[in-house]
PDB file of C-alpha atoms and ligand atoms in Angstrom:
ATOM      1  CA  MET A 776      30.293 -25.799  -1.821  1.00 93.00           C
ATOM      2  CA  ASP A 777      29.130 -28.046   1.118  1.00 97.00           C
ATOM      3  CA  LEU A 778      27.838 -25.725   3.796  1.00 98.00           C
ATOM      4  CA  GLY A 779      28.611 -28.185   6.381  1.00 98.00           C
ATOM      5  CA  ILE A 780      25.252 -28.081   8.369  1.00 98.00           C
ATOM      6  CA  LYS A 781      23.574 -31.144   7.132  1.00 98.00           C
ATOM      7  CA  GLY A 782      21.589 -32.837  10.032  1.00 98.00           C
ATOM      8  CA  LYS A 783      21.071 -29.556  11.901  1.00 98.00           C
ATOM      9  CA  THR A 784      17.500 -28.099  12.794  1.00 98.00           C
ATOM     10  CA  ALA A 785      16.477 -24.638  11.649  1.00 99.00           C
ATOM     11  CA  ILE A 786      13.310 -22.731  12.203  1.00 99.00           C
ATOM     12  CA  VAL A 787      12.371 -20.573   9.243  1.00 99.00           C
ATOM     13  CA  CYS A 788       9.188 -18.188  10.221  1.00 98.00           C
ATOM     14  CA  ALA A 789       6.734 -16.934   7.842  1.00 98.00           C
ATOM     15  CA  SER A 790       7.962 -19.465   5.244  1.00 98.00           C
ATOM     16  CA  SER A 791       5.118 -20.515   3.395  1.00 98.00           C
ATOM     17  CA  LYS A 792       6.248 -18.163   0.026  1.00 97.00           C
ATOM     18  CA  GLY A 793       8.205 -15.434  -0.747  1.00 97.00           C
ATOM     19  CA  LEU A 794      11.828 -14.891   0.739  1.00 98.00           C
ATOM     20  CA  GLY A 795      11.104 -17.110   3.783  1.00 98.00           C
ATOM     21  CA  ARG A 796      10.431 -20.046   1.509  1.00 98.00           C
ATOM     22  CA  GLY A 797      13.332 -19.228  -0.598  1.00 98.00           C
ATOM     23  CA  CYS A 798      15.720 -19.577   2.675  1.00 98.00           C
ATOM     24  CA  ALA A 799      13.767 -22.792   3.569  1.00 98.00           C
ATOM     25  CA  GLU A 800      14.434 -24.176   0.374  1.00 98.00           C
ATOM     26  CA  ALA A 801      18.097 -23.588   0.512  1.00 98.00           C
ATOM     27  CA  LEU A 802      18.773 -24.582   3.950  1.00 99.00           C
ATOM     28  CA  ALA A 803      16.905 -27.933   2.848  1.00 98.00           C
ATOM     29  CA  GLY A 804      19.338 -28.252  -0.046  1.00 98.00           C
ATOM     30  CA  ALA A 805      22.178 -28.183   2.367  1.00 98.00           C
ATOM     31  CA  GLY A 806      20.448 -31.205   4.238  1.00 98.00           C
ATOM     32  CA  VAL A 807      19.026 -28.941   7.087  1.00 98.00           C
ATOM     33  CA  ASP A 808      15.714 -30.221   8.892  1.00 98.00           C
ATOM     34  CA  LEU A 809      13.169 -27.473   9.197  1.00 98.00           C
ATOM     35  CA  VAL A 810      10.205 -26.155  11.154  1.00 98.00           C
ATOM     36  CA  LEU A 811       8.428 -23.931   8.499  1.00 98.00           C
ATOM     37  CA  ASN A 812       5.743 -21.545   9.845  1.00 98.00           C
ATOM     38  CA  ALA A 813       2.879 -19.136   8.303  1.00 98.00           C
ATOM     39  CA  ARG A 814      -0.664 -18.344   9.212  1.00 98.00           C
ATOM     40  CA  GLY A 815      -2.280 -19.921   6.426  1.00 98.00           C
ATOM     41  CA  ALA A 816      -2.276 -23.853   6.922  1.00 98.00           C
ATOM     42  CA  GLU A 817      -2.997 -24.952   3.177  1.00 98.00           C
ATOM     43  CA  ALA A 818      -0.176 -22.862   1.391  1.00 98.00           C
ATOM     44  CA  LEU A 819       2.089 -23.922   4.257  1.00 98.00           C
ATOM     45  CA  GLU A 820       1.509 -27.585   4.062  1.00 98.00           C
ATOM     46  CA  ALA A 821       1.933 -27.656   0.376  1.00 98.00           C
ATOM     47  CA  THR A 822       5.333 -25.771   0.632  1.00 98.00           C
ATOM     48  CA  ALA A 823       6.257 -28.363   3.454  1.00 98.00           C
ATOM     49  CA  GLN A 824       5.347 -31.304   1.161  1.00 98.00           C
ATOM     50  CA  ALA A 825       7.438 -29.784  -1.810  1.00 98.00           C
ATOM     51  CA  ILE A 826      10.307 -29.467   0.300  1.00 98.00           C
ATOM     52  CA  ARG A 827      10.157 -32.877   1.604  1.00 98.00           C
ATOM     53  CA  ALA A 828       9.938 -34.430  -1.745  1.00 98.00           C
ATOM     54  CA  ALA A 829      12.459 -32.057  -3.203  1.00 98.00           C
ATOM     55  CA  HIS A 830      15.357 -32.560  -0.531  1.00 98.00           C
ATOM     56  CA  GLY A 831      14.292 -35.618   1.716  1.00 98.00           C
ATOM     57  CA  VAL A 832      14.659 -33.463   4.878  1.00 98.00           C
ATOM     58  CA  LYS A 833      12.444 -33.591   7.861  1.00 98.00           C
ATOM     59  CA  VAL A 834      10.078 -30.817   7.706  1.00 98.00           C
ATOM     60  CA  THR A 835       7.621 -29.828  10.477  1.00 98.00           C
ATOM     61  CA  ALA A 836       4.936 -27.233   9.606  1.00 98.00           C
ATOM     62  CA  ILE A 837       3.304 -25.099  12.247  1.00 98.00           C
ATOM     63  CA  ALA A 838       0.281 -22.936  11.245  1.00 98.00           C
ATOM     64  CA  ALA A 839       0.497 -19.990  13.575  1.00 98.00           C
ATOM     65  CA  ASP A 840       0.897 -16.385  13.704  1.00 98.00           C
ATOM     66  CA  ILE A 841       4.554 -15.939  14.683  1.00 98.00           C
ATOM     67  CA  THR A 842       3.801 -12.253  16.046  1.00 98.00           C
ATOM     68  CA  THR A 843       1.632 -13.992  18.901  1.00 98.00           C
ATOM     69  CA  GLU A 844       3.174 -15.496  21.980  1.00 98.00           C
ATOM     70  CA  ASP A 845       1.320 -18.566  21.439  1.00 98.00           C
ATOM     71  CA  GLY A 846       2.328 -18.939  17.921  1.00 98.00           C
ATOM     72  CA  ARG A 847       6.045 -18.464  18.789  1.00 98.00           C
ATOM     73  CA  ALA A 848       5.771 -21.141  21.819  1.00 98.00           C
ATOM     74  CA  ARG A 849       4.234 -23.690  19.323  1.00 98.00           C
ATOM     75  CA  VAL A 850       6.777 -23.278  16.688  1.00 98.00           C
ATOM     76  CA  LEU A 851       9.703 -23.470  19.417  1.00 98.00           C
ATOM     77  CA  GLU A 852       8.191 -26.518  20.653  1.00 98.00           C
ATOM     78  CA  ALA A 853       7.910 -28.139  17.422  1.00 98.00           C
ATOM     79  CA  ALA A 854      11.496 -27.516  16.930  1.00 98.00           C
ATOM     80  CA  GLY A 855      13.004 -28.892  20.277  1.00 96.00           C
ATOM     81  CA  GLN A 856      16.746 -28.079  20.000  1.00 98.00           C
ATOM     82  CA  VAL A 857      17.133 -25.090  17.437  1.00 98.00           C
ATOM     83  CA  ASP A 858      20.570 -24.829  15.490  1.00 98.00           C
ATOM     84  CA  ILE A 859      19.526 -22.194  13.045  1.00 99.00           C
ATOM     85  CA  LEU A 860      16.935 -19.326  13.284  1.00 99.00           C
ATOM     86  CA  VAL A 861      15.653 -17.361  10.190  1.00 99.00           C
ATOM     87  CA  THR A 862      13.172 -14.786  11.476  1.00 98.00           C
ATOM     88  CA  ASN A 863      10.536 -13.294   9.487  1.00 98.00           C
ATOM     89  CA  ALA A 864       7.037 -11.938   9.298  1.00 97.00           C
ATOM     90  CA  GLY A 865       4.789  -9.888   7.073  1.00 93.00           C
ATOM     91  CA  GLY A 866       6.008  -6.383   6.600  1.00 91.00           C
ATOM     92  CA  PRO A 867       3.652  -3.568   7.975  1.00 92.00           C
ATOM     93  CA  PRO A 868       1.191  -1.561   5.476  1.00 91.00           C
ATOM     94  CA  PRO A 869       2.381   1.625   3.598  1.00 90.00           C
ATOM     95  CA  GLY A 870       0.806   5.029   4.674  1.00 93.00           C
ATOM     96  CA  LEU A 871       2.027   8.408   5.461  1.00 94.00           C
ATOM     97  CA  TRP A 872       3.901   9.524   8.591  1.00 94.00           C
ATOM     98  CA  SER A 873       0.747  11.537   9.691  1.00 95.00           C
ATOM     99  CA  ASP A 874      -1.235   8.184   9.402  1.00 92.00           C
ATOM    100  CA  TRP A 875      -0.230   5.841  12.135  1.00 96.00           C
ATOM    101  CA  SER A 876      -1.619   5.940  15.724  1.00 97.00           C
ATOM    102  CA  ARG A 877       0.181   4.277  18.728  1.00 97.00           C
ATOM    103  CA  GLU A 878      -1.627   1.280  18.070  1.00 97.00           C
ATOM    104  CA  ASP A 879      -0.186   1.050  14.434  1.00 97.00           C
ATOM    105  CA  PHE A 880       3.310   1.418  15.909  1.00 97.00           C
ATOM    106  CA  ILE A 881       3.007  -1.111  18.484  1.00 97.00           C
ATOM    107  CA  LYS A 882       1.536  -3.748  15.853  1.00 97.00           C
ATOM    108  CA  ALA A 883       4.376  -2.685  13.643  1.00 97.00           C
ATOM    109  CA  LEU A 884       6.933  -3.285  16.359  1.00 98.00           C
ATOM    110  CA  ASP A 885       5.642  -6.472  17.829  1.00 97.00           C
ATOM    111  CA  ALA A 886       5.744  -8.117  14.240  1.00 98.00           C
ATOM    112  CA  ASN A 887       9.197  -6.588  12.901  1.00 98.00           C
ATOM    113  CA  MET A 888      11.339  -6.050  16.022  1.00 98.00           C
ATOM    114  CA  LEU A 889       9.687  -7.627  19.356  1.00 98.00           C
ATOM    115  CA  THR A 890       9.001 -10.980  17.771  1.00 98.00           C
ATOM    116  CA  PRO A 891      12.654 -11.884  16.482  1.00 98.00           C
ATOM    117  CA  ILE A 892      13.969 -10.188  19.504  1.00 99.00           C
ATOM    118  CA  ALA A 893      11.839 -12.701  21.601  1.00 98.00           C
ATOM    119  CA  LEU A 894      12.749 -15.769  19.565  1.00 99.00           C
ATOM    120  CA  MET A 895      16.531 -14.787  19.688  1.00 99.00           C
ATOM    121  CA  GLN A 896      15.937 -14.676  23.457  1.00 98.00           C
ATOM    122  CA  ALA A 897      14.383 -18.220  23.371  1.00 98.00           C
ATOM    123  CA  VAL A 898      16.957 -20.009  21.152  1.00 98.00           C
ATOM    124  CA  LEU A 899      20.251 -18.231  22.089  1.00 98.00           C
ATOM    125  CA  PRO A 900      20.996 -19.673  25.391  1.00 98.00           C
ATOM    126  CA  GLY A 901      20.842 -23.129  24.048  1.00 98.00           C
ATOM    127  CA  MET A 902      22.948 -22.324  21.043  1.00 98.00           C
ATOM    128  CA  MET A 903      25.488 -20.729  23.705  1.00 98.00           C
ATOM    129  CA  GLU A 904      25.524 -23.703  25.634  1.00 98.00           C
ATOM    130  CA  ARG A 905      26.191 -26.170  22.795  1.00 98.00           C
ATOM    131  CA  GLY A 906      28.763 -23.601  21.165  1.00 98.00           C
ATOM    132  CA  TRP A 907      27.251 -23.298  17.898  1.00 98.00           C
ATOM    133  CA  GLY A 908      24.432 -21.370  16.314  1.00 98.00           C
ATOM    134  CA  ARG A 909      23.101 -19.017  13.541  1.00 99.00           C
ATOM    135  CA  VAL A 910      20.519 -16.360  13.286  1.00 99.00           C
ATOM    136  CA  VAL A 911      19.455 -14.711  10.017  1.00 99.00           C
ATOM    137  CA  ASN A 912      16.883 -11.703  10.533  1.00 98.00           C
ATOM    138  CA  ILE A 913      15.107 -10.917   7.415  1.00 98.00           C
ATOM    139  CA  THR A 914      14.800  -7.156   7.474  1.00 98.00           C
ATOM    140  CA  SER A 915      14.742  -4.501   4.841  1.00 97.00           C
ATOM    141  CA  GLN A 916      16.596  -2.201   2.617  1.00 96.00           C
ATOM    142  CA  SER A 917      14.567   0.447   4.210  1.00 94.00           C
ATOM    143  CA  VAL A 918      17.163   0.121   7.248  1.00 95.00           C
ATOM    144  CA  LYS A 919      20.049   1.554   5.306  1.00 95.00           C
ATOM    145  CA  SER A 920      17.555   3.834   3.093  1.00 94.00           C
ATOM    146  CA  PRO A 921      14.247   4.980   4.332  1.00 93.00           C
ATOM    147  CA  ILE A 922      11.077   4.201   1.977  1.00 91.00           C
ATOM    148  CA  GLY A 923       8.792   7.004   2.395  1.00 91.00           C
ATOM    149  CA  VAL A 924       5.429   5.081   2.314  1.00 91.00           C
ATOM    150  CA  LEU A 925       6.966   2.298   4.826  1.00 93.00           C
ATOM    151  CA  GLY A 926       7.493   4.474   7.993  1.00 95.00           C
ATOM    152  CA  LEU A 927       6.219   1.735  10.137  1.00 96.00           C
ATOM    153  CA  SER A 928       8.980  -0.448   8.685  1.00 96.00           C
ATOM    154  CA  ASN A 929      11.551   2.094   8.879  1.00 96.00           C
ATOM    155  CA  SER A 930      11.135   2.381  12.323  1.00 96.00           C
ATOM    156  CA  ALA A 931      10.599  -1.180  13.635  1.00 97.00           C
ATOM    157  CA  ARG A 932      13.288  -2.542  11.620  1.00 98.00           C
ATOM    158  CA  ALA A 933      16.020   0.112  12.768  1.00 97.00           C
ATOM    159  CA  GLY A 934      15.153  -1.034  16.323  1.00 98.00           C
ATOM    160  CA  LEU A 935      15.995  -4.835  15.726  1.00 98.00           C
ATOM    161  CA  THR A 936      18.913  -3.483  13.948  1.00 98.00           C
ATOM    162  CA  GLY A 937      20.256  -1.735  16.998  1.00 98.00           C
ATOM    163  CA  PHE A 938      19.461  -4.852  19.015  1.00 98.00           C
ATOM    164  CA  VAL A 939      21.074  -7.346  16.729  1.00 98.00           C
ATOM    165  CA  ALA A 940      24.477  -4.905  16.533  1.00 98.00           C
ATOM    166  CA  GLY A 941      24.867  -5.363  20.194  1.00 98.00           C
ATOM    167  CA  THR A 942      23.791  -8.680  20.761  1.00 98.00           C
ATOM    168  CA  ALA A 943      25.726 -10.244  18.067  1.00 98.00           C
ATOM    169  CA  ARG A 944      29.043  -9.082  19.702  1.00 98.00           C
ATOM    170  CA  GLN A 945      28.027 -10.606  23.171  1.00 98.00           C
ATOM    171  CA  VAL A 946      26.970 -14.208  21.711  1.00 98.00           C
ATOM    172  CA  ALA A 947      29.899 -14.411  19.415  1.00 98.00           C
ATOM    173  CA  PRO A 948      32.462 -15.692  21.876  1.00 98.00           C
ATOM    174  CA  LYS A 949      30.099 -18.912  22.152  1.00 98.00           C
ATOM    175  CA  GLY A 950      30.233 -19.757  18.394  1.00 98.00           C
ATOM    176  CA  VAL A 951      26.962 -18.107  17.637  1.00 98.00           C
ATOM    177  CA  VAL A 952      26.505 -15.689  14.997  1.00 98.00           C
ATOM    178  CA  ILE A 953      23.771 -13.254  13.987  1.00 99.00           C
ATOM    179  CA  ASN A 954      23.495 -11.215  10.855  1.00 99.00           C
ATOM    180  CA  ASN A 955      20.815  -9.401   9.141  1.00 98.00           C
ATOM    181  CA  LEU A 956      19.806  -9.671   5.397  1.00 98.00           C
ATOM    182  CA  LEU A 957      18.283  -6.684   3.992  1.00 98.00           C
ATOM    183  CA  PRO A 958      16.041  -7.418   0.937  1.00 97.00           C
ATOM    184  CA  GLY A 959      15.759  -4.574  -1.798  1.00 96.00           C
ATOM    185  CA  LEU A 960      12.900  -5.210  -4.268  1.00 95.00           C
ATOM    186  CA  HIS A 961      12.043  -8.854  -4.821  1.00 96.00           C
ATOM    187  CA  ALA A 962       9.805 -10.712  -6.830  1.00 95.00           C
ATOM    188  CA  THR A 963       7.246 -11.745  -4.414  1.00 94.00           C
ATOM    189  CA  ASP A 964       3.535 -11.297  -3.587  1.00 91.00           C
ATOM    190  CA  ARG A 965       4.750  -8.636  -1.157  1.00 85.00           C
ATOM    191  CA  ALA A 966       6.752  -6.808  -4.192  1.00 87.00           C
ATOM    192  CA  ALA A 967       3.492  -7.219  -6.092  1.00 89.00           C
ATOM    193  CA  SER A 968       1.131  -5.666  -3.420  1.00 88.00           C
ATOM    194  CA  LEU A 969       3.701  -2.510  -3.222  1.00 85.00           C
ATOM    195  CA  ASP A 970       3.471  -2.116  -7.098  1.00 88.00           C
ATOM    196  CA  GLY A 971      -0.280  -1.948  -7.013  1.00 90.00           C
ATOM    197  CA  GLY A 972      -0.069   0.451  -4.412  1.00 87.00           C
ATOM    198  CA  ALA A 973       2.334   2.582  -6.165  1.00 88.00           C
ATOM    199  CA  ALA A 974       0.296   2.327  -9.378  1.00 91.00           C
ATOM    200  CA  LYS A 975      -2.683   3.676  -7.253  1.00 91.00           C
ATOM    201  CA  ALA A 976      -0.904   6.403  -5.633  1.00 88.00           C
ATOM    202  CA  GLN A 977       0.529   7.851  -9.140  1.00 90.00           C
ATOM    203  CA  GLY A 978      -2.506   6.823 -11.206  1.00 94.00           C
ATOM    204  CA  ILE A 979      -0.695   4.656 -13.467  1.00 94.00           C
ATOM    205  CA  SER A 980      -0.749   1.067 -14.346  1.00 94.00           C
ATOM    206  CA  VAL A 981       0.651  -1.694 -12.427  1.00 92.00           C
ATOM    207  CA  GLU A 982       3.302  -2.259 -15.179  1.00 93.00           C
ATOM    208  CA  GLU A 983       4.353   1.063 -15.301  1.00 95.00           C
ATOM    209  CA  ALA A 984       4.889   1.268 -11.644  1.00 93.00           C
ATOM    210  CA  LYS A 985       6.739  -2.066 -11.808  1.00 93.00           C
ATOM    211  CA  ALA A 986       8.967  -0.531 -14.793  1.00 94.00           C
ATOM    212  CA  ARG A 987       9.634   2.606 -12.872  1.00 94.00           C
ATOM    213  CA  ARG A 988      10.748   0.692  -9.671  1.00 93.00           C
ATOM    214  CA  ILE A 989      13.094  -1.842 -11.794  1.00 96.00           C
ATOM    215  CA  ALA A 990      14.742   1.395 -13.412  1.00 96.00           C
ATOM    216  CA  ALA A 991      16.110   2.514 -10.378  1.00 94.00           C
ATOM    217  CA  ILE A 992      17.872  -0.864  -9.545  1.00 97.00           C
ATOM    218  CA  PRO A 993      21.105  -1.199 -11.456  1.00 98.00           C
ATOM    219  CA  ALA A 994      20.827  -4.821 -11.767  1.00 98.00           C
ATOM    220  CA  GLY A 995      17.466  -3.923 -13.875  1.00 98.00           C
ATOM    221  CA  ARG A 996      15.318  -6.412 -12.372  1.00 97.00           C
ATOM    222  CA  TYR A 997      13.893  -7.565  -8.984  1.00 97.00           C
ATOM    223  CA  GLY A 998      15.822 -10.005  -7.048  1.00 98.00           C
ATOM    224  CA  THR A 999      14.533 -13.894  -6.519  1.00 98.00           C
ATOM    225  CA  ALA A1000      13.794 -15.774  -3.770  1.00 98.00           C
ATOM    226  CA  ASP A1001      16.007 -18.377  -4.716  1.00 98.00           C
ATOM    227  CA  GLU A1002      19.187 -16.233  -4.687  1.00 98.00           C
ATOM    228  CA  PHE A1003      17.854 -14.590  -1.412  1.00 98.00           C
ATOM    229  CA  GLY A1004      17.844 -17.990   0.095  1.00 98.00           C
ATOM    230  CA  ALA A1005      21.238 -19.060  -1.331  1.00 98.00           C
ATOM    231  CA  THR A1006      22.742 -15.937   0.624  1.00 98.00           C
ATOM    232  CA  CYS A1007      20.707 -17.000   3.753  1.00 99.00           C
ATOM    233  CA  ALA A1008      21.912 -20.619   3.710  1.00 99.00           C
ATOM    234  CA  PHE A1009      25.554 -19.340   3.344  1.00 98.00           C
ATOM    235  CA  LEU A1010      25.166 -16.994   6.522  1.00 98.00           C
ATOM    236  CA  CYS A1011      23.888 -20.374   8.103  1.00 99.00           C
ATOM    237  CA  SER A1012      26.719 -22.342   7.216  1.00 98.00           C
ATOM    238  CA  GLN A1013      30.003 -23.403   8.414  1.00 98.00           C
ATOM    239  CA  HIS A1014      31.846 -20.860   6.638  1.00 98.00           C
ATOM    240  CA  ALA A1015      29.920 -17.821   8.093  1.00 98.00           C
ATOM    241  CA  GLY A1016      31.587 -17.932  11.650  1.00 98.00           C
ATOM    242  CA  PHE A1017      33.500 -14.937  11.312  1.00 98.00           C
ATOM    243  CA  ILE A1018      30.534 -12.719   9.747  1.00 98.00           C
ATOM    244  CA  VAL A1019      29.320 -11.237  13.009  1.00 98.00           C
ATOM    245  CA  GLY A1020      26.463  -8.524  13.290  1.00 98.00           C
ATOM    246  CA  GLN A1021      26.643  -7.535   9.736  1.00 98.00           C
ATOM    247  CA  ASN A1022      23.580  -5.988   7.636  1.00 98.00           C
ATOM    248  CA  ILE A1023      23.957  -7.504   4.059  1.00 98.00           C
ATOM    249  CA  LEU A1024      22.147  -5.666   1.299  1.00 98.00           C
ATOM    250  CA  LEU A1025      20.718  -7.678  -1.348  1.00 98.00           C
ATOM    251  CA  ASP A1026      19.080  -4.919  -3.848  1.00 98.00           C
ATOM    252  CA  GLY A1027      20.772  -5.131  -6.973  1.00 98.00           C
ATOM    253  CA  GLY A1028      23.042  -2.126  -6.374  1.00 98.00           C
ATOM    254  CA  ALA A1029      19.869   0.207  -5.623  1.00 97.00           C
ATOM    255  CA  PHE A1030      21.534   1.967  -2.597  1.00 97.00           C
ATOM    256  CA  ASN A1031      24.037   4.247  -4.050  1.00 95.00           C
ATOM    257  CA  SER A1032      27.136   4.191  -1.907  1.00 94.00           C
ATOM    258  CA  THR A1033      30.877   3.573  -2.129  1.00 95.00           C
ATOM    259  CA  LEU A1034      30.963   1.785   1.124  1.00 90.00           C
TER     260      LEU A1034
HETATM  261  P1  NAP B1332       5.334 -12.387   0.950  1.00 50.37           P
HETATM  262  O1  NAP B1332       5.888 -12.980  -0.435  1.00 50.37           O
HETATM  263  O2  NAP B1332       4.152 -11.804   1.205  1.00 50.37           O
HETATM  264  O3  NAP B1332       5.401 -13.747   2.023  1.00 50.37           O
HETATM  265  C1  NAP B1332       5.247 -13.511   3.140  1.00 50.37           C
HETATM  266  C2  NAP B1332       5.037 -15.076   4.070  1.00 50.37           C
HETATM  267  O4  NAP B1332       5.129 -14.711   5.512  1.00 50.37           O
HETATM  268  C3  NAP B1332       4.071 -15.806   3.433  1.00 50.37           C
HETATM  269  O5  NAP B1332       4.575 -17.049   3.681  1.00 50.37           O
HETATM  270  C4  NAP B1332       2.909 -15.463   4.708  1.00 50.37           C
HETATM  271  O6  NAP B1332       2.139 -16.503   5.008  1.00 50.37           O
HETATM  272  C5  NAP B1332       3.981 -15.505   5.929  1.00 50.37           C
HETATM  273  N1  NAP B1332       3.439 -14.433   7.115  1.00 50.37           N
HETATM  274  C6  NAP B1332       2.949 -13.150   7.004  1.00 50.37           C
HETATM  275  N2  NAP B1332       2.686 -12.684   8.175  1.00 50.37           N
HETATM  276  C7  NAP B1332       2.881 -13.948   9.077  1.00 50.37           C
HETATM  277  C8  NAP B1332       2.683 -13.881  10.408  1.00 50.37           C
HETATM  278  N3  NAP B1332       2.477 -12.999  11.106  1.00 50.37           N
HETATM  279  N4  NAP B1332       3.237 -14.959  10.896  1.00 50.37           N
HETATM  280  C9  NAP B1332       3.550 -16.012  10.338  1.00 50.37           C
HETATM  281  N5  NAP B1332       3.741 -16.068   8.959  1.00 50.37           N
HETATM  282  C10 NAP B1332       3.273 -14.963   8.422  1.00 50.37           C
HETATM  283  O7  NAP B1332       6.584 -11.568   1.544  1.00 50.37           O
HETATM  284  P2  NAP B1332       8.187 -11.469   1.393  1.00 50.37           P
HETATM  285  O8  NAP B1332       8.306 -10.492   0.130  1.00 50.37           O
HETATM  286  O9  NAP B1332       8.815 -12.620   1.168  1.00 50.37           O
HETATM  287  O10 NAP B1332       8.743 -10.595   2.682  1.00 50.37           O
HETATM  288  C11 NAP B1332       9.051 -11.318   3.421  1.00 50.37           C
HETATM  289  C12 NAP B1332       9.573  -9.943   4.547  1.00 50.37           C
HETATM  290  O11 NAP B1332      10.664  -9.485   3.763  1.00 50.37           O
HETATM  291  C13 NAP B1332       8.420  -9.064   5.071  1.00 50.37           C
HETATM  292  O12 NAP B1332       8.781  -8.599   6.199  1.00 50.37           O
HETATM  293  C14 NAP B1332       8.875  -7.746   3.981  1.00 50.37           C
HETATM  294  O13 NAP B1332       8.164  -6.544   4.335  1.00 50.37           O
HETATM  295  C15 NAP B1332      10.202  -8.000   3.863  1.00 50.37           C
HETATM  296  N6  NAP B1332      10.715  -7.259   2.530  1.00 50.37           N
HETATM  297  C16 NAP B1332      10.295  -7.811   1.269  1.00 50.37           C
HETATM  298  C17 NAP B1332      10.829  -6.952   0.062  1.00 50.37           C
HETATM  299  C18 NAP B1332      10.710  -7.693  -1.203  1.00 50.37           C
HETATM  300  O14 NAP B1332      10.673  -6.622  -2.151  1.00 50.37           O
HETATM  301  N7  NAP B1332       9.635  -8.672  -1.431  1.00 50.37           N
HETATM  302  C19 NAP B1332      11.706  -6.006   0.166  1.00 50.37           C
HETATM  303  C20 NAP B1332      12.078  -5.607   1.629  1.00 50.37           C
HETATM  304  C21 NAP B1332      11.444  -6.232   2.718  1.00 50.37           C
HETATM  305  P3  NAP B1332       0.497 -16.303   5.642  1.00 50.37           P
HETATM  306  O15 NAP B1332       0.072 -14.824   4.973  1.00 50.37           O
HETATM  307  O16 NAP B1332      -0.304 -17.541   5.149  1.00 50.37           O
HETATM  308  O17 NAP B1332       0.914 -16.225   7.172  1.00 50.37           O
END
């Protein structure tokens, strides 16, 4: 399917690895020029080079922490006119509801709520003026179904979800659509580190912890960054103009509900 976005420019945050990289690859496959971002310059440049070589699109790599004002300013400046924004950042650390201080919450809110909001505030006016734009926020299944050990993520992402619900409907009349993609378990470094955490907490091997987590997924496996990226690219396509303010769960059926 032609996604109809060849030649557009996208910022894909936190994209040297994992789900962000999956989104970047799929957008590049649709002919979109990219500004990629991550903190680690080496992995980021390697990803940028691999995408240039595979897809022949323009790729600019900005090594920066997207949760800082300076990092966001550098990424936005490199992009110039932004047609597509994919927000993403590392997830907060696991722990217990009783562990976290005000500082911990502020850090999680900064990374997983206020950073995507600041980026949207920066790019939405231009998109609305031009009459076209797409924003996809990578959030989490924890928005629909809380994950006990990820209380910081549950909290911050719920705040972002509320902001998007109201904002998406205010910018839609100008041809700008905002949606959230909610990953369930996907085979990335983040999932491997959470497997390790679960193994430690339960006193079992990492393999056993992973097998138990997979047993709770009807699809019988973790998702892949490629399939996640393909869904993201569709939401950024010309065909997605009537999908407004939705929370799309990619979890292999793990969330048990009829609707
Ligand atoms: P990942 O494989 O660990 O990749 C994270 C990427 O983000 C890396 O490129 C990393 O590069 C970059 N990054 C992290 N913090 C950053 C920052 N402050 N500024 C710029 N770049 C940053 O993680 P993932 O699995 O793709 O997860 C992506 C998001 O989805 C996370 O928020 C995660 O919590 C959420 N999520 C993932 C799953 C899953 O199963 N994978 C499930 C639910 C939710 P550097 O470290 O070099 O910066």
